[in-house]
Amino acid sequence: MFKAGIFLKIFIILFVMFLTLEAAGYYLGSRNMPNIDNAEETKYEKTSMDTLKKRNSALRQRLENLTPDKVYIVIDTGMNKLYLKKGSAVIHEAVVSSGSGNVLKDPSGNRQWVFDTPTGEYTVKSKSIAPAWTKPDWAFIEDGEEIPKDPRKRIEKGVLGEYALGFGNGYFIHGTLYTRMLGRNVSHGCIRVGDKDLKTVFTTAGIGTRIYIF
Amino acid sequence: MINIFRFIFFFIAFTAFPTFAGDDKEIYIRERRLLEEELKLSRNPDIYFVFNMKEKIIHFKSRGISLKELQIKDFNCWGTPVSVNTYQVKEKSSLIEPEREEIKPGESKKNENYKTGAFELTDMPSRYTVVLDGGISIYIKPLTEGIVSGISNFSYSSVRFITRPILMLWNVFKGKPYSAIDIVLEKNDARAFYWSLSDNSKTIIDTP
């Protein structure tokens, strides 16, 4: 009975302390504070509103001018969509397959591959018709085969479709034999596109066309 | 009597005007800062994110080009005000982290039915925390749809309601800023944002 009373008192004291801390934290978090740096405000203290408006308008224009007037490619790897765009208008849309995100470890060494499609800005570096695939080491490891010493044994024809657009580091926008898998993340990092859409992308994009992948 | 009304009118006009002018100037200073920060980010080829809280939009951008836009359904800013700066993602965390599958070498040749599950958008969490530098934490949750998500959202908000003041107090004692931003997105949009965010991604936050 005596112990229960002490425990109850301790519990109440701790609970009150907790509530006090909560209240103090809540007060500090929800009080209104100025939403701008003082340094920033003093920097523009003597600048008139008109000057500020003009400067902002010039900066906005500089930013808007960054959108290319030429065709560019946007790839959404999460939605597996490719967009051909000009300015802010979409001129063609295609369902694609991008990187599976799977991991492959080399059983004999310390190498590891993560099959993600790289993100960021790239450009079309090469264009080829009826491309042949030079199989990298991971393709042999994945199939449980020995890596050939003769480079000619790495060449495989007909797996990349009719066209390929290279954008660096061995990554391509190319065709696929597995059209049923379009819309899914199944590739080793390249962008697989269906035949019709690939032809449109290939004929519209040239060397230097910008590619944005996210 | 008329003089009294005139006096009141001019008193209100003279006291109120400088405040409005000051507020306007603050808006332009913030806009300038936002544009300057974005121009700086557009010099790099990386993907960056702009949170436009006034228009309730998250922009996915690169080189100043808007690549994708997500509609913010609701938001709440709490704690130290967030100034318009570039913030870097330090980590993103969720209760259950999505896991990548490992390919077994040679298995596809031995077994025709061998398949590895892809790492896809549907595997991404829709309820998670993004920690940025500068003491900013963004809490993303999906719109409530049905009982299960309603209970999950309620539990998540309750835990946040209790932990937020303690974190605020802790950071004040340490002399560090603490800002918490709660954002509600459509479930698929929340997943898409998690998908595209990587450690070290850059963001700009423009709060109202």
Coordinates of C-alpha atoms in Angstrom, one line a residue:
Chain A
M1 CA 0.0 0.0 0.0
F2 CA 2.8 2.3 1.0
K3 CA 4.9 1.4 -2.1
A4 CA 1.9 1.9 -4.4
G5 CA 1.4 5.4 -3.1
I6 CA 5.1 6.3 -3.7
F7 CA 4.9 4.9 -7.2
L8 CA 1.8 6.9 -7.9
K9 CA 3.5 10.1 -6.7
I10 CA 6.6 9.4 -8.8
F11 CA 4.4 8.7 -11.8
I12 CA 2.4 11.9 -11.3
I13 CA 5.6 14.0 -10.9
L14 CA 7.1 12.4 -14.0
F15 CA 3.9 12.9 -16.0
V16 CA 3.7 16.6 -14.9
M17 CA 7.4 17.0 -15.9
F18 CA 6.7 15.4 -19.3
L19 CA 3.7 17.7 -19.8
T20 CA 5.8 20.8 -18.9
L21 CA 8.5 19.8 -21.4
E22 CA 5.8 19.1 -24.1
A23 CA 4.2 22.5 -23.4
A24 CA 7.6 24.3 -23.5
G25 CA 8.5 22.6 -26.8
Y26 CA 5.1 23.2 -28.2
Y27 CA 5.4 26.9 -27.3
L28 CA 8.8 27.2 -28.9
G29 CA 7.8 25.4 -32.0
S30 CA 4.5 27.2 -32.7
R31 CA 5.4 30.8 -31.9
N32 CA 5.6 33.2 -34.8
M33 CA 9.1 34.0 -36.0
P34 CA 10.1 36.2 -38.9
N35 CA 10.4 34.1 -42.1
I36 CA 13.4 35.9 -43.5
D37 CA 17.1 36.3 -42.6
N38 CA 17.9 39.7 -41.0
A39 CA 21.1 39.8 -43.1
E40 CA 19.0 39.3 -46.3
E41 CA 16.6 42.1 -45.2
T42 CA 19.4 44.6 -44.5
K43 CA 21.1 43.7 -47.8
Y44 CA 18.1 45.0 -49.7
E45 CA 17.1 47.7 -47.3
K46 CA 17.9 50.5 -49.7
T47 CA 16.8 48.8 -52.8
S48 CA 13.4 50.0 -54.1
M49 CA 10.5 47.7 -54.8
D50 CA 10.7 48.6 -58.5
T51 CA 14.3 47.6 -58.7
L52 CA 13.6 44.4 -56.9
K53 CA 10.7 43.5 -59.2
K54 CA 12.9 44.2 -62.3
R55 CA 15.8 42.1 -61.0
N56 CA 13.4 39.3 -60.2
S57 CA 11.9 39.4 -63.6
A58 CA 15.3 39.3 -65.2
L59 CA 16.3 36.3 -63.1
R60 CA 13.0 34.5 -63.9
Q61 CA 13.7 35.1 -67.6
R62 CA 17.2 33.6 -67.3
L63 CA 15.7 30.5 -65.6
E64 CA 13.0 30.2 -68.3
N65 CA 15.6 30.5 -71.0
L66 CA 17.2 27.3 -69.8
T67 CA 14.4 25.2 -71.2
P68 CA 15.7 24.1 -74.6
D69 CA 13.7 25.0 -77.7
K70 CA 15.1 21.9 -79.4
V71 CA 13.7 18.4 -78.8
Y72 CA 14.9 16.7 -75.6
I73 CA 14.1 13.4 -73.9
V74 CA 12.7 13.0 -70.4
I75 CA 12.6 9.5 -68.8
D76 CA 10.6 8.8 -65.6
T77 CA 12.1 5.5 -64.4
G78 CA 9.5 5.0 -61.6
M79 CA 6.6 5.3 -64.0
N80 CA 8.6 3.7 -66.9
K81 CA 7.6 6.5 -69.3
L82 CA 9.7 8.3 -71.9
Y83 CA 8.6 11.7 -73.2
L84 CA 9.9 13.5 -76.2
K85 CA 9.5 17.2 -75.5
K86 CA 10.0 20.5 -77.2
G87 CA 9.9 23.5 -74.9
S88 CA 7.3 22.5 -72.3
A89 CA 5.1 20.5 -74.8
V90 CA 5.2 16.7 -75.0
I91 CA 5.4 15.7 -78.6
H92 CA 5.6 11.9 -78.0
E93 CA 5.1 9.6 -75.1
A94 CA 6.2 6.0 -74.8
V95 CA 6.0 3.1 -72.2
V96 CA 9.5 1.8 -71.5
S97 CA 11.4 -0.6 -69.3
S98 CA 14.1 0.8 -67.0
G99 CA 16.6 -0.6 -64.5
S100 CA 15.4 -3.5 -62.2
G101 CA 17.5 -2.3 -59.3
N102 CA 18.6 -5.9 -58.6
V103 CA 22.1 -6.7 -57.3
L104 CA 24.6 -9.1 -58.8
K105 CA 27.8 -10.1 -57.0
D106 CA 30.7 -11.6 -58.7
P107 CA 31.3 -15.0 -56.9
S108 CA 35.0 -15.0 -57.6
G109 CA 35.9 -11.4 -56.8
N110 CA 34.9 -8.2 -55.1
R111 CA 32.8 -6.8 -57.9
Q112 CA 29.2 -5.9 -57.5
W113 CA 26.6 -4.4 -59.9
V114 CA 23.4 -2.6 -59.1
F115 CA 21.1 -2.6 -62.1
D116 CA 19.7 1.0 -61.7
T117 CA 19.2 3.4 -64.6
P118 CA 21.4 6.4 -63.9
T119 CA 19.7 9.7 -63.2
G120 CA 20.5 13.2 -64.1
E121 CA 21.3 15.0 -67.4
Y122 CA 22.9 13.1 -70.4
T123 CA 23.2 13.6 -74.1
V124 CA 22.8 11.3 -77.0
K125 CA 26.4 10.3 -77.8
S126 CA 25.9 7.7 -80.5
K127 CA 23.2 6.4 -82.9
S128 CA 23.3 3.0 -84.5
I129 CA 21.0 0.9 -86.8
A130 CA 20.8 -2.8 -86.2
P131 CA 23.1 -2.6 -83.2
A132 CA 25.1 -5.5 -81.9
W133 CA 25.5 -5.9 -78.1
T134 CA 29.0 -6.2 -76.7
K135 CA 28.2 -8.2 -73.6
P136 CA 29.9 -6.9 -70.5
D137 CA 31.3 -9.2 -67.7
W138 CA 28.1 -9.1 -65.7
A139 CA 26.1 -10.7 -68.5
F140 CA 28.3 -13.8 -68.4
I141 CA 28.4 -13.9 -64.6
E142 CA 24.6 -13.6 -64.4
D143 CA 24.3 -16.6 -66.8
G144 CA 26.9 -18.5 -64.8
E145 CA 29.2 -18.6 -67.8
E146 CA 33.0 -18.1 -68.0
I147 CA 34.1 -14.6 -69.2
P148 CA 35.6 -15.0 -72.7
K149 CA 39.1 -13.8 -73.4
D150 CA 38.3 -13.3 -77.1
P151 CA 36.3 -10.0 -77.5
R152 CA 34.5 -11.4 -80.6
K153 CA 32.8 -13.9 -78.3
R154 CA 31.1 -11.0 -76.5
I155 CA 29.2 -9.8 -79.6
E156 CA 25.5 -10.7 -79.7
K157 CA 23.2 -9.6 -82.5
G158 CA 19.5 -9.0 -82.6
V159 CA 18.9 -8.4 -78.8
L160 CA 18.9 -4.6 -78.9
G161 CA 16.2 -4.2 -81.5
E162 CA 16.5 -2.1 -84.7
Y163 CA 18.0 1.0 -83.2
A164 CA 20.1 2.2 -80.3
L165 CA 21.0 5.6 -78.9
G166 CA 24.0 5.6 -76.6
F167 CA 24.2 8.0 -73.7
G168 CA 27.5 7.1 -72.1
N169 CA 29.0 4.4 -69.8
G170 CA 27.5 1.6 -71.8
Y171 CA 23.9 2.8 -71.3
F172 CA 21.5 2.8 -74.3
I173 CA 18.0 3.6 -75.3
H174 CA 17.3 0.5 -77.4
G175 CA 14.6 -2.0 -78.6
T176 CA 13.6 -5.2 -76.8
L177 CA 12.5 -8.7 -77.5
Y178 CA 10.5 -8.7 -74.3
T179 CA 7.7 -6.2 -75.3
R180 CA 5.3 -7.8 -72.7
M181 CA 7.6 -6.4 -70.0
L182 CA 7.3 -2.8 -71.2
G183 CA 6.1 -0.7 -68.2
R184 CA 8.1 -2.8 -65.7
N185 CA 11.5 -2.3 -64.2
V186 CA 13.4 -5.3 -65.8
S187 CA 16.4 -4.0 -67.6
H188 CA 20.1 -3.9 -66.5
G189 CA 20.0 -0.1 -66.5
C190 CA 19.3 0.6 -70.2
I191 CA 16.0 2.0 -71.4
R192 CA 14.1 -0.6 -73.5
V193 CA 11.5 0.9 -75.9
G194 CA 8.9 -0.8 -78.1
D195 CA 9.7 -0.9 -81.9
K196 CA 7.3 1.9 -83.1
D197 CA 8.2 4.3 -80.3
L198 CA 11.9 3.5 -80.8
K199 CA 11.7 4.5 -84.4
T200 CA 10.1 7.8 -83.5
V201 CA 12.8 8.5 -80.8
F202 CA 15.6 7.5 -83.2
T203 CA 14.4 9.7 -86.0
T204 CA 13.6 12.7 -83.8
A205 CA 16.7 12.8 -81.6
G206 CA 20.1 13.5 -82.9
I207 CA 23.6 13.4 -81.5
G208 CA 23.7 15.9 -78.7
T209 CA 20.0 15.7 -77.9
R210 CA 19.6 16.1 -74.2
I211 CA 18.3 13.3 -72.0
Y212 CA 16.9 13.9 -68.5
I213 CA 16.4 10.8 -66.3
F214 CA 14.8 10.8 -62.9
Chain B
M1 CA -17.8 63.7 -35.6
I2 CA -16.7 63.7 -39.3
N3 CA -13.2 64.9 -38.1
I4 CA -13.0 61.9 -35.7
F5 CA -13.8 59.5 -38.6
R6 CA -11.2 61.2 -40.8
F7 CA -8.7 60.9 -38.0
I8 CA -9.4 57.2 -37.6
F9 CA -9.2 56.7 -41.4
F10 CA -5.9 58.4 -41.8
F11 CA -4.5 56.8 -38.7
I12 CA -5.3 53.3 -40.0
A13 CA -4.1 54.2 -43.5
F14 CA -0.7 55.6 -42.3
T15 CA -0.1 52.8 -39.8
A16 CA -1.2 50.0 -42.1
F17 CA 0.5 51.0 -45.3
P18 CA 4.2 50.7 -44.2
T19 CA 3.3 47.2 -43.0
F20 CA 1.9 46.1 -46.3
A21 CA 4.8 47.6 -48.2
G22 CA 7.2 45.8 -45.9
D23 CA 5.4 42.5 -46.4
D24 CA 5.5 43.0 -50.2
K25 CA 9.2 43.7 -50.1
E26 CA 9.8 40.6 -48.0
I27 CA 7.9 38.6 -50.7
Y28 CA 10.2 40.0 -53.4
I29 CA 13.4 39.4 -51.4
R30 CA 12.3 35.8 -50.8
E31 CA 11.5 35.4 -54.5
R32 CA 14.9 36.8 -55.5
R33 CA 16.6 34.4 -53.1
L34 CA 14.6 31.5 -54.6
L35 CA 15.5 32.4 -58.2
E36 CA 19.2 32.9 -57.3
E37 CA 19.4 29.5 -55.5
E38 CA 17.7 27.7 -58.4
L39 CA 20.1 29.3 -60.9
K40 CA 23.0 28.0 -58.8
L41 CA 21.5 24.5 -58.8
S42 CA 20.8 24.6 -62.6
R43 CA 24.5 24.8 -63.2
N44 CA 24.8 21.1 -62.3
P45 CA 23.4 18.1 -64.3
D46 CA 21.7 16.6 -61.2
I47 CA 18.0 16.3 -60.5
Y48 CA 16.8 18.8 -57.8
F49 CA 13.5 19.4 -56.1
V50 CA 11.7 22.7 -55.4
F51 CA 9.0 22.7 -52.8
N52 CA 6.6 25.6 -53.7
M53 CA 4.4 25.6 -50.7
K54 CA 2.4 28.6 -51.8
E55 CA 1.2 26.8 -54.9
K56 CA 1.4 23.4 -53.2
I57 CA 3.6 21.8 -55.8
I58 CA 6.8 19.8 -55.6
H59 CA 8.8 20.3 -58.8
F60 CA 11.3 17.7 -60.0
K61 CA 13.9 19.8 -62.0
S62 CA 17.2 19.7 -63.8
R63 CA 18.9 22.6 -65.5
G64 CA 15.9 24.8 -64.7
I65 CA 13.6 22.5 -66.6
S66 CA 10.5 21.2 -64.8
L67 CA 10.5 17.4 -65.4
K68 CA 7.6 16.4 -63.1
E69 CA 5.2 18.1 -60.7
L70 CA 3.5 16.6 -57.7
Q71 CA 0.5 18.2 -56.1
I72 CA 0.8 18.7 -52.3
K73 CA -2.6 17.9 -50.8
D74 CA -1.9 19.5 -47.5
F75 CA 1.1 20.7 -45.5
N76 CA 2.0 22.2 -42.1
C77 CA 5.3 23.9 -41.2
W78 CA 6.4 23.9 -37.6
G79 CA 9.4 25.1 -35.6
T80 CA 12.2 27.4 -36.9
P81 CA 11.2 29.2 -40.1
V82 CA 12.8 27.7 -43.2
S83 CA 14.8 30.3 -45.1
V84 CA 15.1 30.0 -48.9
N85 CA 18.3 28.1 -49.3
T86 CA 19.5 24.9 -50.9
Y87 CA 19.3 22.0 -48.5
Q88 CA 20.9 18.6 -49.1
V89 CA 19.1 15.3 -48.3
K90 CA 21.0 13.6 -45.4
E91 CA 18.8 10.5 -45.2
K92 CA 15.4 9.1 -46.0
S93 CA 13.9 6.6 -43.6
S94 CA 10.7 4.6 -43.3
L95 CA 9.4 2.0 -40.9
I96 CA 9.9 -0.7 -43.6
E97 CA 12.8 0.0 -46.0
P98 CA 12.4 -1.4 -49.5
E99 CA 15.0 -4.1 -50.2
R100 CA 16.8 -4.9 -53.4
E101 CA 16.9 -8.6 -54.5
E102 CA 20.1 -10.3 -55.3
I103 CA 20.5 -12.3 -58.5
K104 CA 21.9 -15.8 -58.1
P105 CA 24.5 -16.3 -60.8
G106 CA 23.7 -19.0 -63.3
E107 CA 20.2 -19.7 -61.8
S108 CA 18.3 -18.4 -64.8
K109 CA 20.1 -21.0 -67.0
K110 CA 19.4 -23.9 -64.6
N111 CA 15.8 -23.0 -63.8
E112 CA 13.5 -21.6 -66.5
N113 CA 11.1 -20.3 -64.0
Y114 CA 13.7 -18.4 -62.0
K115 CA 12.8 -14.8 -61.5
T116 CA 14.0 -12.0 -59.3
G117 CA 11.5 -9.4 -58.2
A118 CA 12.3 -6.0 -59.6
F119 CA 12.7 -3.0 -57.4
E120 CA 9.7 -1.0 -58.5
L121 CA 7.6 2.1 -57.6
T122 CA 5.0 0.0 -55.8
D123 CA 7.7 -1.3 -53.4
M124 CA 8.4 2.2 -52.2
P125 CA 7.0 3.4 -48.9
S126 CA 4.3 6.2 -48.9
R127 CA 4.9 7.2 -45.3
Y128 CA 8.5 8.3 -44.5
T129 CA 10.8 11.0 -43.2
V130 CA 13.4 12.9 -45.2
V131 CA 16.1 14.6 -43.1
L132 CA 17.8 17.6 -44.7
D133 CA 20.7 19.6 -43.4
G134 CA 19.9 22.8 -41.5
G135 CA 17.8 20.8 -39.0
I136 CA 14.9 20.3 -41.4
S137 CA 12.8 17.1 -41.3
I138 CA 10.1 16.5 -43.9
Y139 CA 7.4 14.0 -42.9
I140 CA 5.5 12.6 -45.9
K141 CA 2.3 10.7 -45.5
P142 CA -0.4 9.6 -48.0
L143 CA -3.9 10.8 -48.2
T144 CA -6.3 8.9 -46.0
E145 CA -8.2 6.3 -48.1
G146 CA -10.1 3.7 -46.1
I147 CA -9.8 2.5 -42.5
V148 CA -6.3 1.0 -42.5
S149 CA -4.6 4.1 -43.9
G150 CA -6.8 6.3 -41.6
I151 CA -5.6 4.4 -38.5
S152 CA -2.0 4.5 -39.8
N153 CA -2.2 8.2 -40.5
F154 CA -3.8 8.9 -37.1
S155 CA -1.1 6.8 -35.3
Y156 CA 1.7 8.5 -37.3
S157 CA 0.3 12.0 -36.5
S158 CA -0.2 11.2 -32.8
V159 CA 3.5 10.0 -32.5
R160 CA 4.6 13.2 -34.3
F161 CA 2.4 15.4 -32.1
I162 CA 4.2 14.0 -29.0
T163 CA 7.7 13.8 -30.3
R164 CA 7.8 17.1 -32.2
P165 CA 7.9 19.4 -29.1
I166 CA 10.5 17.3 -27.3
L167 CA 12.7 17.4 -30.5
M168 CA 12.2 21.2 -30.6
L169 CA 13.2 21.6 -27.0
W170 CA 16.2 19.3 -27.4
N171 CA 17.5 21.3 -30.4
V172 CA 16.9 24.7 -28.7
F173 CA 19.0 23.4 -25.8
K174 CA 21.7 22.4 -28.3
G175 CA 21.4 25.8 -30.0
K176 CA 20.4 24.2 -33.3
P177 CA 17.4 25.0 -35.5
Y178 CA 14.6 22.5 -35.9
S179 CA 12.0 22.7 -38.6
A180 CA 9.3 20.1 -39.2
I181 CA 7.3 20.0 -42.4
D182 CA 4.4 17.7 -42.7
I183 CA 3.3 17.0 -46.3
V184 CA 0.4 15.0 -47.5
L185 CA 0.6 13.5 -51.0
E186 CA -1.4 11.1 -53.1
K187 CA -0.1 7.6 -52.3
N188 CA 1.6 7.1 -55.7
D189 CA 3.0 10.6 -55.6
A190 CA 4.5 9.9 -52.2
R191 CA 6.1 6.7 -53.6
A192 CA 7.3 8.6 -56.7
F193 CA 9.0 11.2 -54.6
Y194 CA 10.7 8.5 -52.5
W195 CA 11.8 6.8 -55.7
S196 CA 13.5 9.9 -57.1
L197 CA 15.1 11.2 -53.9
S198 CA 18.6 10.0 -53.3
D199 CA 21.1 10.8 -50.5
N200 CA 22.7 14.1 -51.3
S201 CA 19.8 15.3 -53.6
K202 CA 19.4 19.0 -53.4
T203 CA 16.2 20.8 -52.5
I204 CA 14.9 24.3 -52.2
I205 CA 12.0 25.0 -49.9
D206 CA 9.8 28.1 -50.4
T207 CA 7.3 28.3 -47.5
P208 CA 4.5 30.9 -47.4

